[in-house]
mmCIF file of C-alpha atoms in Angstrom:
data_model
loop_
_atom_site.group_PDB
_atom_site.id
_atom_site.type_symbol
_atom_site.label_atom_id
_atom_site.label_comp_id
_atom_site.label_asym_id
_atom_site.label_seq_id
_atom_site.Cartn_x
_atom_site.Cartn_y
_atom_site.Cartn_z
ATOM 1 C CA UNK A 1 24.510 -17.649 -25.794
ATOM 2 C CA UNK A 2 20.938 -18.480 -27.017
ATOM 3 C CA UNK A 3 21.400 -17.430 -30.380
ATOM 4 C CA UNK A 4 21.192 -21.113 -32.008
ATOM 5 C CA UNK A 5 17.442 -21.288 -30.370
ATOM 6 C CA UNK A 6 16.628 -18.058 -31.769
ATOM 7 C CA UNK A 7 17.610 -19.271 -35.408
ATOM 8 C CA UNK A 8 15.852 -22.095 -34.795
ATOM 9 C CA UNK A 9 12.907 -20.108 -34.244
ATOM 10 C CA UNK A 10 13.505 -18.044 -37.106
ATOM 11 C CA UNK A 11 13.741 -21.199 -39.232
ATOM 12 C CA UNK A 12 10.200 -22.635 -38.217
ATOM 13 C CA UNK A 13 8.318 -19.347 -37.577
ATOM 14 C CA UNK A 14 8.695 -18.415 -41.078
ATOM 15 C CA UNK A 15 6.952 -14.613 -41.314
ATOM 16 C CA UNK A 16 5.582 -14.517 -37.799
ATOM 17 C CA UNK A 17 9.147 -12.621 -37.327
ATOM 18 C CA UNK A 18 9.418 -9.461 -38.466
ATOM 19 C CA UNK A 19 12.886 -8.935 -36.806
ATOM 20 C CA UNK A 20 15.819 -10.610 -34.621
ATOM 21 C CA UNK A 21 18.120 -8.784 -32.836
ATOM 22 C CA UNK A 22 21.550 -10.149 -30.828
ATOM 23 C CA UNK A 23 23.386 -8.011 -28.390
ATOM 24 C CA UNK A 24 25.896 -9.193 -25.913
ATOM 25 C CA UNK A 25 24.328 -12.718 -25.556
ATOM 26 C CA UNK A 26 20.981 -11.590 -25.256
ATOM 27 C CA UNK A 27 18.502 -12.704 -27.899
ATOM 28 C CA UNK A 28 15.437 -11.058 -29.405
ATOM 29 C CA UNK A 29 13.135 -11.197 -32.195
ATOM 30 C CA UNK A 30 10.508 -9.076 -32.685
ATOM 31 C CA UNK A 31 7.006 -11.146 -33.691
ATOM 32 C CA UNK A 32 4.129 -10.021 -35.808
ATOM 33 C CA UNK A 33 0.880 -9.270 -33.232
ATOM 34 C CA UNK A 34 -1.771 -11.678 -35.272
ATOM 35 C CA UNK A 35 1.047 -14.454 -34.595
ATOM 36 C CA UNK A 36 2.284 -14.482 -31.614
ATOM 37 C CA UNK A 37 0.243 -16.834 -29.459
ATOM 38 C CA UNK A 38 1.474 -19.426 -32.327
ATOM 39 C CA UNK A 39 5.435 -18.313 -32.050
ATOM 40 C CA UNK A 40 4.568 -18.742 -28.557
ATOM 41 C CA UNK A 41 3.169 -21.942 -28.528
ATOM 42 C CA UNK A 42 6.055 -23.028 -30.780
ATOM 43 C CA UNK A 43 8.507 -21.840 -28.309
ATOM 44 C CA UNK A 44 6.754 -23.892 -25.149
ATOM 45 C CA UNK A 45 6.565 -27.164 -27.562
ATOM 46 C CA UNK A 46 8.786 -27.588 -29.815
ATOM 47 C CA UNK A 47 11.103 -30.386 -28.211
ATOM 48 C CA UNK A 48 14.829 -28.165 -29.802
ATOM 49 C CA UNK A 49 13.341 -25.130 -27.833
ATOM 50 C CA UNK A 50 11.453 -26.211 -25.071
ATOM 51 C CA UNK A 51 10.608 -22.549 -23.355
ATOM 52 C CA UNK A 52 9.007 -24.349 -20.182
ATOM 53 C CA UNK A 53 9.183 -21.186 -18.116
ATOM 54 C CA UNK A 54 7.959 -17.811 -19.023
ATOM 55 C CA UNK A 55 10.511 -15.967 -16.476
ATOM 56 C CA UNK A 56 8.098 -12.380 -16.871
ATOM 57 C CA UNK A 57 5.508 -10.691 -19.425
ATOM 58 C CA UNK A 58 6.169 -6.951 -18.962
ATOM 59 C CA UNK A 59 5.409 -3.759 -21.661
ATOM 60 C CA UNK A 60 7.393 -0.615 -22.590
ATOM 61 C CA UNK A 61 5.819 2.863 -23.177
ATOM 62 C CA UNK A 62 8.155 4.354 -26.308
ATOM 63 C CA UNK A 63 5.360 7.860 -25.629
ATOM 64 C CA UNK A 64 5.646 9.533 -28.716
ATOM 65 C CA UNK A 65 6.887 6.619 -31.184
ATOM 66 C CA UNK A 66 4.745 4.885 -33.167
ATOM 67 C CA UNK A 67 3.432 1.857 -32.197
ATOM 68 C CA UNK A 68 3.390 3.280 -28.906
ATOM 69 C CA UNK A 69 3.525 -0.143 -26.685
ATOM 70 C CA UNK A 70 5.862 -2.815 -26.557
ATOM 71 C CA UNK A 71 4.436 -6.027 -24.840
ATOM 72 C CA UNK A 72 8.003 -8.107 -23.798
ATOM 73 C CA UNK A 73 7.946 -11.900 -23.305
ATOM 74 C CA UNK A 74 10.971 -13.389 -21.393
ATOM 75 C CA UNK A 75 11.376 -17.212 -21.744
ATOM 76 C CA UNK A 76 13.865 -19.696 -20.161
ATOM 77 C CA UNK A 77 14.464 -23.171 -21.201
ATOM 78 C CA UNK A 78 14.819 -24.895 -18.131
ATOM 79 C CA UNK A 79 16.094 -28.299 -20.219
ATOM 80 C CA UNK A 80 18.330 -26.412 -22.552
ATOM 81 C CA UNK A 81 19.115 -23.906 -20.243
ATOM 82 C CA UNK A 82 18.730 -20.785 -23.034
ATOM 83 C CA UNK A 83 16.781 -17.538 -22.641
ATOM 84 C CA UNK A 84 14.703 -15.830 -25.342
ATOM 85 C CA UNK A 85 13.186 -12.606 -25.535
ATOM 86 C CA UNK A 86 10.234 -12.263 -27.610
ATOM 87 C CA UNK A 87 9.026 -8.492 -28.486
ATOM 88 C CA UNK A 88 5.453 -7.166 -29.922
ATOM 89 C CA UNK A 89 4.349 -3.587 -30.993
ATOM 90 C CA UNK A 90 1.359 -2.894 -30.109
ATOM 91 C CA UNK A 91 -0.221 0.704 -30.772
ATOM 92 C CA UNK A 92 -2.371 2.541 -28.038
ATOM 93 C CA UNK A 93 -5.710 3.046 -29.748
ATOM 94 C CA UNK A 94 -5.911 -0.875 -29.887
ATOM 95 C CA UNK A 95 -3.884 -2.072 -27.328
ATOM 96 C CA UNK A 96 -5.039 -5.765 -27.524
ATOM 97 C CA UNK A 97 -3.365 -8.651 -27.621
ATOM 98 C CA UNK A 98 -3.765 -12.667 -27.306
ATOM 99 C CA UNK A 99 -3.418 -13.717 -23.838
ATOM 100 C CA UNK A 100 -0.741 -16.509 -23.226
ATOM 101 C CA UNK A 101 -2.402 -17.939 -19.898
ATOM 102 C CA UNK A 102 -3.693 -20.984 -22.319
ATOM 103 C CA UNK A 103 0.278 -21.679 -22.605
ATOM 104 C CA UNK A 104 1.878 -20.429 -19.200
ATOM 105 C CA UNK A 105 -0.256 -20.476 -15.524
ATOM 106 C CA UNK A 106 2.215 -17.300 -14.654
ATOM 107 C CA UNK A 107 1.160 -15.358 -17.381
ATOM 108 C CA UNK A 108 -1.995 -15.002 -15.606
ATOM 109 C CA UNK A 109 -0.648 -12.789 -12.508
ATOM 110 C CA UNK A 110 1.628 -10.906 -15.335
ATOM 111 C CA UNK A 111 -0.883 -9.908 -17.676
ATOM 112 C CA UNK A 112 -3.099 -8.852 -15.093
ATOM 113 C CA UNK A 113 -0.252 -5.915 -13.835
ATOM 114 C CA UNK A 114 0.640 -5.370 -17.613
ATOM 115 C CA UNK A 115 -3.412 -4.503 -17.915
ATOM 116 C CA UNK A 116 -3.479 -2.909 -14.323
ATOM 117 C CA UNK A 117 -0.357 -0.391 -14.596
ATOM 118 C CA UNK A 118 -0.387 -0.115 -18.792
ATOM 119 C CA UNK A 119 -3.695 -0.535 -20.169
ATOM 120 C CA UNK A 120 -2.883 -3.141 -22.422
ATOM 121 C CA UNK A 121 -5.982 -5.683 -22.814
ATOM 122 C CA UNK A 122 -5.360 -9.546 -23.259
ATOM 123 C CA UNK A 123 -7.853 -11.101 -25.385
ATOM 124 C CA UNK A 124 -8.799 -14.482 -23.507
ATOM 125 C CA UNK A 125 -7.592 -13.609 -20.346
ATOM 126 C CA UNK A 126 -10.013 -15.944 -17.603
ATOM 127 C CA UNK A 127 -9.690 -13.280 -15.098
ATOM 128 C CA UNK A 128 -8.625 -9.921 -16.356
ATOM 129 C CA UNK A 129 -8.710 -7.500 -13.572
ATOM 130 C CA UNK A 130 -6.408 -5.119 -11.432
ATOM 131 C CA UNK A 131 -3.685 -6.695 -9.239
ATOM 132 C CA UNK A 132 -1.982 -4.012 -7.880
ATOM 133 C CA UNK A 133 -3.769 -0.989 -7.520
ATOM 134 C CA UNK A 134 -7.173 -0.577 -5.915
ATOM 135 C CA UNK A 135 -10.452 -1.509 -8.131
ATOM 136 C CA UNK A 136 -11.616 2.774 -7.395
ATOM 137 C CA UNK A 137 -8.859 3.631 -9.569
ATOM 138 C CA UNK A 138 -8.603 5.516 -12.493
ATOM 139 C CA UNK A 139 -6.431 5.330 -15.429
ATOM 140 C CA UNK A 140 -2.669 3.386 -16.041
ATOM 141 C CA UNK A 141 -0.414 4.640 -13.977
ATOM 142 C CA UNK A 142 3.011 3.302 -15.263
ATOM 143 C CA UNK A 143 2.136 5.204 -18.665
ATOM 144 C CA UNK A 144 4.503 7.988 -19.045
ATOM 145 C CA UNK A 145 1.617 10.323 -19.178
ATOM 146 C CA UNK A 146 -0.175 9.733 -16.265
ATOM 147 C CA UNK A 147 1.279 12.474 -13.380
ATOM 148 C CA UNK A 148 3.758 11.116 -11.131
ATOM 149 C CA UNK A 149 1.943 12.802 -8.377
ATOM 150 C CA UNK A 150 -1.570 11.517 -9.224
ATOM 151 C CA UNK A 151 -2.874 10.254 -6.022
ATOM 152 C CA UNK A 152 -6.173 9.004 -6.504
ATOM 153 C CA UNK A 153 -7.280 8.608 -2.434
ATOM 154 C CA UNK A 154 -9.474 6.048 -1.096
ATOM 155 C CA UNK A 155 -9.492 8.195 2.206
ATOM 156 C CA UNK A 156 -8.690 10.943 4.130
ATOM 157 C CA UNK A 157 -9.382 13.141 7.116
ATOM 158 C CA UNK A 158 -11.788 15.669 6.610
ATOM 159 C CA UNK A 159 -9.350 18.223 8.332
ATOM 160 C CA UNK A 160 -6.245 16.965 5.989
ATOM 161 C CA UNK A 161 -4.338 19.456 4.159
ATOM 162 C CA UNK A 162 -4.280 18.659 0.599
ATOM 163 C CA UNK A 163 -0.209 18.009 -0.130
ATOM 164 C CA UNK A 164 -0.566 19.835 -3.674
ATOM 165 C CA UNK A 165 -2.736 20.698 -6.477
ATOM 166 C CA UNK A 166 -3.161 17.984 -7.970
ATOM 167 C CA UNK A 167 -4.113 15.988 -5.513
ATOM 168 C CA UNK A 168 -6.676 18.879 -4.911
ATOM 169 C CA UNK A 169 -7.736 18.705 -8.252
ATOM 170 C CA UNK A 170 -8.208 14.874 -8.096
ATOM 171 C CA UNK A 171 -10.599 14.976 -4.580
ATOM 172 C CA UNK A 172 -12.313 17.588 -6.348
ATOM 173 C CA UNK A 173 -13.216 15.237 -9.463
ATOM 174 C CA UNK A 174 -12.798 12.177 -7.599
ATOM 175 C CA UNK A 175 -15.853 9.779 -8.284
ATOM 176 C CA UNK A 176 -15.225 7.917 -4.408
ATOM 177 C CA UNK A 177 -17.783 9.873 -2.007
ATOM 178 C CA UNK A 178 -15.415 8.883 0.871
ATOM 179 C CA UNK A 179 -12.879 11.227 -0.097
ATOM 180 C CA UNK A 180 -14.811 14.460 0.422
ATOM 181 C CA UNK B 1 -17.976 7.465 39.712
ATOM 182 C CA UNK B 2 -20.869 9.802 37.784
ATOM 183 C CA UNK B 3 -21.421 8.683 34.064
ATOM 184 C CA UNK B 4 -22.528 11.875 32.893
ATOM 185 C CA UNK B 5 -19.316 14.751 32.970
ATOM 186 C CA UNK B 6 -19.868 16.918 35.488
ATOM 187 C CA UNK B 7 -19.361 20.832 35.524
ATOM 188 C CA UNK B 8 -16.315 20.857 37.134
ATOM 189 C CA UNK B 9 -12.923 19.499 36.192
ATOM 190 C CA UNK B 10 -11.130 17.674 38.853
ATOM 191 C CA UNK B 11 -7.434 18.449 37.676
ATOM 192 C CA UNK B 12 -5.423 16.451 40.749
ATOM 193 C CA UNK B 13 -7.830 13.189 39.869
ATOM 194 C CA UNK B 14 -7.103 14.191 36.343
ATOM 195 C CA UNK B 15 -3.328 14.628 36.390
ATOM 196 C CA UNK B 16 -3.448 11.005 38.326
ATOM 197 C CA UNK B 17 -4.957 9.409 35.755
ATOM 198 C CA UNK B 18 -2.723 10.647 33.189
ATOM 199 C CA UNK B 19 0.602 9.665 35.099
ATOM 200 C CA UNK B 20 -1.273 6.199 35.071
ATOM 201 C CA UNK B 21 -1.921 6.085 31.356
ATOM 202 C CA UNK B 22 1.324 7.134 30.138
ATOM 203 C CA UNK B 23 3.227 4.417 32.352
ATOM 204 C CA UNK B 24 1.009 1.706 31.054
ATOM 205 C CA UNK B 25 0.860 2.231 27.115
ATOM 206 C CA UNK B 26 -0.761 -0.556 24.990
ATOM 207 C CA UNK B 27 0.873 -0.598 21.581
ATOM 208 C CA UNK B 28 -0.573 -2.088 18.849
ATOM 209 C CA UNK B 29 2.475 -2.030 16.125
ATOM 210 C CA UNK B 30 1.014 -1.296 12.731
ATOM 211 C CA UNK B 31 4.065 -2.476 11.435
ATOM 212 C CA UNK B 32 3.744 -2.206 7.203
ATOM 213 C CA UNK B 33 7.484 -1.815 5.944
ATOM 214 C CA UNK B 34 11.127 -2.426 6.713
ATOM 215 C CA UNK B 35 10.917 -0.052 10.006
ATOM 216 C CA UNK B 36 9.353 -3.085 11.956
ATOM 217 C CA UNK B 37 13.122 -4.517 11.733
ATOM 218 C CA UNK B 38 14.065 -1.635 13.813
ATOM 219 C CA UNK B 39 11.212 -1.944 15.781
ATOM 220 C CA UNK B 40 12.109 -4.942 16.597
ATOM 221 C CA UNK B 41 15.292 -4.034 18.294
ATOM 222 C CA UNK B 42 13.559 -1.536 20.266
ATOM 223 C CA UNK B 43 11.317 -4.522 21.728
ATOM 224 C CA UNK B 44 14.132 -6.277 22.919
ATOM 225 C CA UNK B 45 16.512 -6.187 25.947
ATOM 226 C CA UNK B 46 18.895 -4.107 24.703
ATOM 227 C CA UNK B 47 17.162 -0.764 24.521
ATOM 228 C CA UNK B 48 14.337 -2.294 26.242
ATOM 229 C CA UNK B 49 10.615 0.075 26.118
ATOM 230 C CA UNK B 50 9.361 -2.221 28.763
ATOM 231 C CA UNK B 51 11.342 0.239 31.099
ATOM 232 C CA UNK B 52 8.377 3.367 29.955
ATOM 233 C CA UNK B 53 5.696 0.454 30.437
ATOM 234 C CA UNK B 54 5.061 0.281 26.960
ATOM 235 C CA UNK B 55 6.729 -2.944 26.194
ATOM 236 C CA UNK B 56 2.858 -5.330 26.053
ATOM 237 C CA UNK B 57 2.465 -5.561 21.816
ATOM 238 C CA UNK B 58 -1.449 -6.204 21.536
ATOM 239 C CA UNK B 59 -2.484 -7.468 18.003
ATOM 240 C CA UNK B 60 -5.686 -6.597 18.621
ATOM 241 C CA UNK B 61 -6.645 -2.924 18.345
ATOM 242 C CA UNK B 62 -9.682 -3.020 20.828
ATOM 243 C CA UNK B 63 -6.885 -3.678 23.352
ATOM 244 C CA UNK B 64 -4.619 -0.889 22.654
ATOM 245 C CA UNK B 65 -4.170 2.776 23.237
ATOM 246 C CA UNK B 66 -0.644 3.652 21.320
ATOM 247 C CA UNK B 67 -1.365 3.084 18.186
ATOM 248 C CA UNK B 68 2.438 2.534 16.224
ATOM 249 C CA UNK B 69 2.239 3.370 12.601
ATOM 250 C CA UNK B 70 5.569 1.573 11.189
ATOM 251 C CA UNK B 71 6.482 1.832 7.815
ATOM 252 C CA UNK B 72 4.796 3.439 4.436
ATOM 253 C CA UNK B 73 1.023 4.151 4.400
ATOM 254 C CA UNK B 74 -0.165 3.064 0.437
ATOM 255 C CA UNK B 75 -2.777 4.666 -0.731
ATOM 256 C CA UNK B 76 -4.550 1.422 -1.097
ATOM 257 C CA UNK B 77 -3.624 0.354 2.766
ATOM 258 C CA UNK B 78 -4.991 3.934 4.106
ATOM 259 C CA UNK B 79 -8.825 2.556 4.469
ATOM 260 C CA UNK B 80 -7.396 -0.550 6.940
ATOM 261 C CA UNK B 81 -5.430 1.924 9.010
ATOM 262 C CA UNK B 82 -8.788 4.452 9.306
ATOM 263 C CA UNK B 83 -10.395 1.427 10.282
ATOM 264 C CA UNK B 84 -7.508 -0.064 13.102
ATOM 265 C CA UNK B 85 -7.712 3.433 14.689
ATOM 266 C CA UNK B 86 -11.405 3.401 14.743
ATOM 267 C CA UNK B 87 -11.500 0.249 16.588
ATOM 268 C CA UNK B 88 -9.618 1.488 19.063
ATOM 269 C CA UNK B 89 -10.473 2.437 22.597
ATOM 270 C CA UNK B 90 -10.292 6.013 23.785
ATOM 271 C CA UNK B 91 -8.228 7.771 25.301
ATOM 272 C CA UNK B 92 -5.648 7.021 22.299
ATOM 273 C CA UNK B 93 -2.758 8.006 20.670
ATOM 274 C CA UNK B 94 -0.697 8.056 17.380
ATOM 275 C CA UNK B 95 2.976 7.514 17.226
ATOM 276 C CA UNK B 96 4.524 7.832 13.633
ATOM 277 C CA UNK B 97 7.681 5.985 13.220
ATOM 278 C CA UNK B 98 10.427 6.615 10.038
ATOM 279 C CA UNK B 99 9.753 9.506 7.473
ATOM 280 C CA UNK B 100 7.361 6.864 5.681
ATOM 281 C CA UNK B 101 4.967 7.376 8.460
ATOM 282 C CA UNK B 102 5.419 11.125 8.791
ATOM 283 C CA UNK B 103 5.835 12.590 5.537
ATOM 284 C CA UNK B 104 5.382 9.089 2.864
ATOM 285 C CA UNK B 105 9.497 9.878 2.910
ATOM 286 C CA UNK B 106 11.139 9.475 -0.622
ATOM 287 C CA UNK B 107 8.022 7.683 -2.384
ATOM 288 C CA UNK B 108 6.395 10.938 -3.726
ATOM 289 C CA UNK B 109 4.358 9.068 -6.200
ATOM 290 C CA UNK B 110 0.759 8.122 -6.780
ATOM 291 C CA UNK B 111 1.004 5.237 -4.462
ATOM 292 C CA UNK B 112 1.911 6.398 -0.982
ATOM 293 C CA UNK B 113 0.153 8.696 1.232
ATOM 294 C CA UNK B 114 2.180 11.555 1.916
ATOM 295 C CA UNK B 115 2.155 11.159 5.713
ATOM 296 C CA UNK B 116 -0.173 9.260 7.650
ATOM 297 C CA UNK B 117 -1.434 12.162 9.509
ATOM 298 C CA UNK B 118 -3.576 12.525 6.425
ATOM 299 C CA UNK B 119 -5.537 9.901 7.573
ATOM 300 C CA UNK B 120 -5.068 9.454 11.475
ATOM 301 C CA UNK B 121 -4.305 12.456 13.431
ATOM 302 C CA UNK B 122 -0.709 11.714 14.718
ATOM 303 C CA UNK B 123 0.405 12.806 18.394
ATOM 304 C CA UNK B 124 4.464 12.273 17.280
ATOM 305 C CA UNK B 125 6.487 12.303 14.761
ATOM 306 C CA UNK B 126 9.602 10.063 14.942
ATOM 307 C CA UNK B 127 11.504 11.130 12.099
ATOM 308 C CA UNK B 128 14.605 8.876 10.369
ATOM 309 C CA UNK B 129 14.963 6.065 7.641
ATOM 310 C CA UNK B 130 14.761 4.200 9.815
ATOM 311 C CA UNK B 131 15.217 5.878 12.835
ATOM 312 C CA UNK B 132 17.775 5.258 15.369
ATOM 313 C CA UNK B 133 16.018 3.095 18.844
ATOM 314 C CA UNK B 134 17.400 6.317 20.935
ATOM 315 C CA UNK B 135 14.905 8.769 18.583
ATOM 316 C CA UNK B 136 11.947 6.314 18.933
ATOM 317 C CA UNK B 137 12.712 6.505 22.954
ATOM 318 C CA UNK B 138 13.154 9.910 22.664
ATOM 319 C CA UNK B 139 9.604 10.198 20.919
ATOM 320 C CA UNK B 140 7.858 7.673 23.572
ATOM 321 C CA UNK B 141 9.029 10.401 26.421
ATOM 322 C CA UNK B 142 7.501 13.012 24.430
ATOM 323 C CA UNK B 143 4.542 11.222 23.833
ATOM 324 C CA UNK B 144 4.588 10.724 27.863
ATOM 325 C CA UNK B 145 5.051 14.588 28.391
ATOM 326 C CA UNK B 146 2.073 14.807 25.968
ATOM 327 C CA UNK B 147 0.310 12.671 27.257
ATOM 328 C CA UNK B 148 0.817 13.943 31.121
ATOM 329 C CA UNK B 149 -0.062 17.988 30.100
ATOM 330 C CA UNK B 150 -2.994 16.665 28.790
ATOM 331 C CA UNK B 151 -2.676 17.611 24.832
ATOM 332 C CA UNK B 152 -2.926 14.479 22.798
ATOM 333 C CA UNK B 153 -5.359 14.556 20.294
ATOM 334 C CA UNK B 154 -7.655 11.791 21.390
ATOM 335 C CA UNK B 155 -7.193 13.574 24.907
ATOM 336 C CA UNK B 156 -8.474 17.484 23.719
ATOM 337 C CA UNK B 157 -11.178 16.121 21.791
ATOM 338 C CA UNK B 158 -12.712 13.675 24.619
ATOM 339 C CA UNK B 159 -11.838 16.573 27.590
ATOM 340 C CA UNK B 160 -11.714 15.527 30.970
ATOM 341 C CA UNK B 161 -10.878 11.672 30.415
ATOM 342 C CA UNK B 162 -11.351 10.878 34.423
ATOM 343 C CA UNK B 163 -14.392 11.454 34.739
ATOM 344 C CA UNK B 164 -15.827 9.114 31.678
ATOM 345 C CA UNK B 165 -16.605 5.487 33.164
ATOM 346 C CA UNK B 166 -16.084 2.356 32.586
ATOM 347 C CA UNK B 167 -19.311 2.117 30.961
ATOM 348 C CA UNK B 168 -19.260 4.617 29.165
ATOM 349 C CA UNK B 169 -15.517 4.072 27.680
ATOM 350 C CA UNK B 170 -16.300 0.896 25.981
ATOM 351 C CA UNK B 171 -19.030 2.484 24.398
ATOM 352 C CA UNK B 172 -16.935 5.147 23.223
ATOM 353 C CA UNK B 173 -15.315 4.337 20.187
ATOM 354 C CA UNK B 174 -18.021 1.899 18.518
ATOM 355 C CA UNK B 175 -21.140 2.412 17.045
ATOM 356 C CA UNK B 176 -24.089 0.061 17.243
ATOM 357 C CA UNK B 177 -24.056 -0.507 13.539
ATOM 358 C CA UNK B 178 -20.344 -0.524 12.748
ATOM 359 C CA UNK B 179 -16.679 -0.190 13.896
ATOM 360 C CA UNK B 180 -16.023 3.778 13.629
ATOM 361 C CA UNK B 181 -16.281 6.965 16.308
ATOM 362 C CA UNK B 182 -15.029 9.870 14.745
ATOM 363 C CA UNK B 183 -16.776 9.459 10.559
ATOM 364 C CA UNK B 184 -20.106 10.560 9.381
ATOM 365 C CA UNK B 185 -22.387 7.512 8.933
ATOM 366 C CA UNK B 186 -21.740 7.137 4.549
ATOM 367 C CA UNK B 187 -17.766 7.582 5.414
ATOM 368 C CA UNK B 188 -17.749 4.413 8.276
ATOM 369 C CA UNK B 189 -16.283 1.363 6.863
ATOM 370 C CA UNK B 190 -19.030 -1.232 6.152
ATOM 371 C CA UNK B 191 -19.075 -3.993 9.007
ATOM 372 C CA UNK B 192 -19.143 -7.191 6.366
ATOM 373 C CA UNK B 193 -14.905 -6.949 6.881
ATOM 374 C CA UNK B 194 -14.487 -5.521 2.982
ATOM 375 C CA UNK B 195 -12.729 -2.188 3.352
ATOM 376 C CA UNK B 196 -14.700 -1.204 -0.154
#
């Protein structure tokens, strides 16, 4: 379906792409880290293209692979009415990246979840902070490590029953006085 | 009436006052999640809670004594719904409605609070996702048998609610420097509105 805008990609980003993929209509190439606020840029601009809307910036934990993140941009042409996905590895003990909020306003609410619930940093960001979970809390919790049970509470009655171990373990260590 | 609680409990004035209260329930719907929409068909004229007295919504917590906890409890909501119940005036009660309320349901994650009992003691549990109008009604009369033997939560701790006056009743529930009754003074929510 989009797969003339992703060879025209291919054709002017040159080495930036490491990879392109095409699967049922659905288009992908996978972009070098160091260039992908330029592939980016190229995408927005470039008048064949023309990526005015970035439809959602999310990341995939492959836990245990190799780079271990996956930082997923979904564009849509609203002119040429195409779709793009653009992939980037990015490995957890630097889990950095450009931030595309210079290119796309939404990119600002979506990087600030992919930072809040994966821990991935976005170099430039104006206002990088957590958006969904409370400021008090500790760690990423949409990484496949972190315990599906891991409540983290804010409050709770001093006469509550703890609901399991874990959640024990975590008012024991819990840094929030409140909780005690 | 005496401000100060005398020796003696006067059970007949007592038993009065608690046929009064539990006719003439102010709710204050907490209403968080996709319960409310059944909520709302218990507010209406088919199944009607106006006919227990209980049908006056106040959207202001100072005004109500039912408190209605509708919906999932996050984590990161808990703090605002310690603080609603603080605000409220004793005598008061907790009514859990949906398996959200009671138990955090099917989100056993890091995000919900696994019943919001651990953060408000709850008189009843209304259990159902959501439940039918018939089990909330059901609930409300239990909460009015409760209510009339004297054994909601609000109503053990405080003792012999008749005899507490006027006076002393709106002093009850609020301290001079903040909004909370039943915390220590580092656990009260601070009184600049921020929950943290």
């Amino acid at each position: 379906m989009s797969k003339k805008a992703l060879d025209i990609l291919a054709g002017k980003a040159g080495d930036a792409i490491l990879e392109t993929a095409s699967y049922l209509g659905d288009e992908m190439a996978l972009v070098q880290r160091a260039h992908i606020l330029e592939v980016l840029g190229l995408c927005k601009t470039d008048p064949d293209l023309d990526f005015a809307m970035l439809s959602d910036l999310t990341v995939v934990d492959w836990l245990g692979t190799e780079p271990r993140f996956e930082v997923v941009y979904i564009l849509y042409s609203l002119q040429h009415k195409h779709r793009l996905r653009l992939k980037v590895a990015v490995p957890e003990d630097d889990a950095v990246i450009d931030s595309a909020c210079s290119l796309w306003m939404s990119a600002n609410w979506a990087e600030r979840e992919a930072w809040d619930l994966y821990g991935i940093t976005f170099r430039g960001h104006p206002d990088l902070r957590r958006i969904l979970m409370y400021d008090e809390f500790v760690g990423h919790p949409l990484r496949k490590d972190y315990p599906q049970n891991g409540r983290q509470p804010l409050i709770r009655r001093p006469d509550a029953t703890p609901t399991d171990d874990l959640t024990q373990r975590l008012l024991e260590t819990s840094h929030d006085r409140r909780v005690r | 009436m005496q401000s100060d609680n005398p020796g003696y409990v006067p059970t007949t004035l007592q038993t009065a006052v608690n046929w009064a209260q539990k006719f003439s329930l102010f709710t204050y719907p907490f209403a968080t999640a996709c319960c409310a929409m059944e909520f709302m068909s218990i507010m209406g004229s088919r199944y009607d809670i106006s006919r227990f007295g209980a049908e006056f919504p106040r959207f202001s917590p100072r005004q109500a004594d039912l408190l209605l906890i509708v919906g999932t409890i996050t984590e990161r909501q808990a703090p605002v719904l310690r603080r609603v119940y603080d605000q409220m005036i004793d005598p008061k009660w907790v009514l859990a409605f949906g398996v959200c309320a009671s138990t955090g349901g099917f989100y056993q994650n890091y995000t919900v609070t696994p019943g919001a009992d651990q953060i408000v003691p709850v008189d009843v549990y209304v259990p159902g996702c959501p439940p039918r109008p018939e089990q909330f009604l059901d609930g409300l009369m239990a909460l009015q048998r409760k209510i009339q033997d004297h054994r909601g939560h609000a109503q053990i701790e405080l003792g012999n609610t008749a005899m507490i006056s006027m006076k002393d009743r709106r002093r009850l529930p609020i301290h001079q420097d903040g909004t909370s009754m039943g915390l220590s003074k580092e656990e009260r929510m601070p009184r600049n509105g921020k929950v943290r």
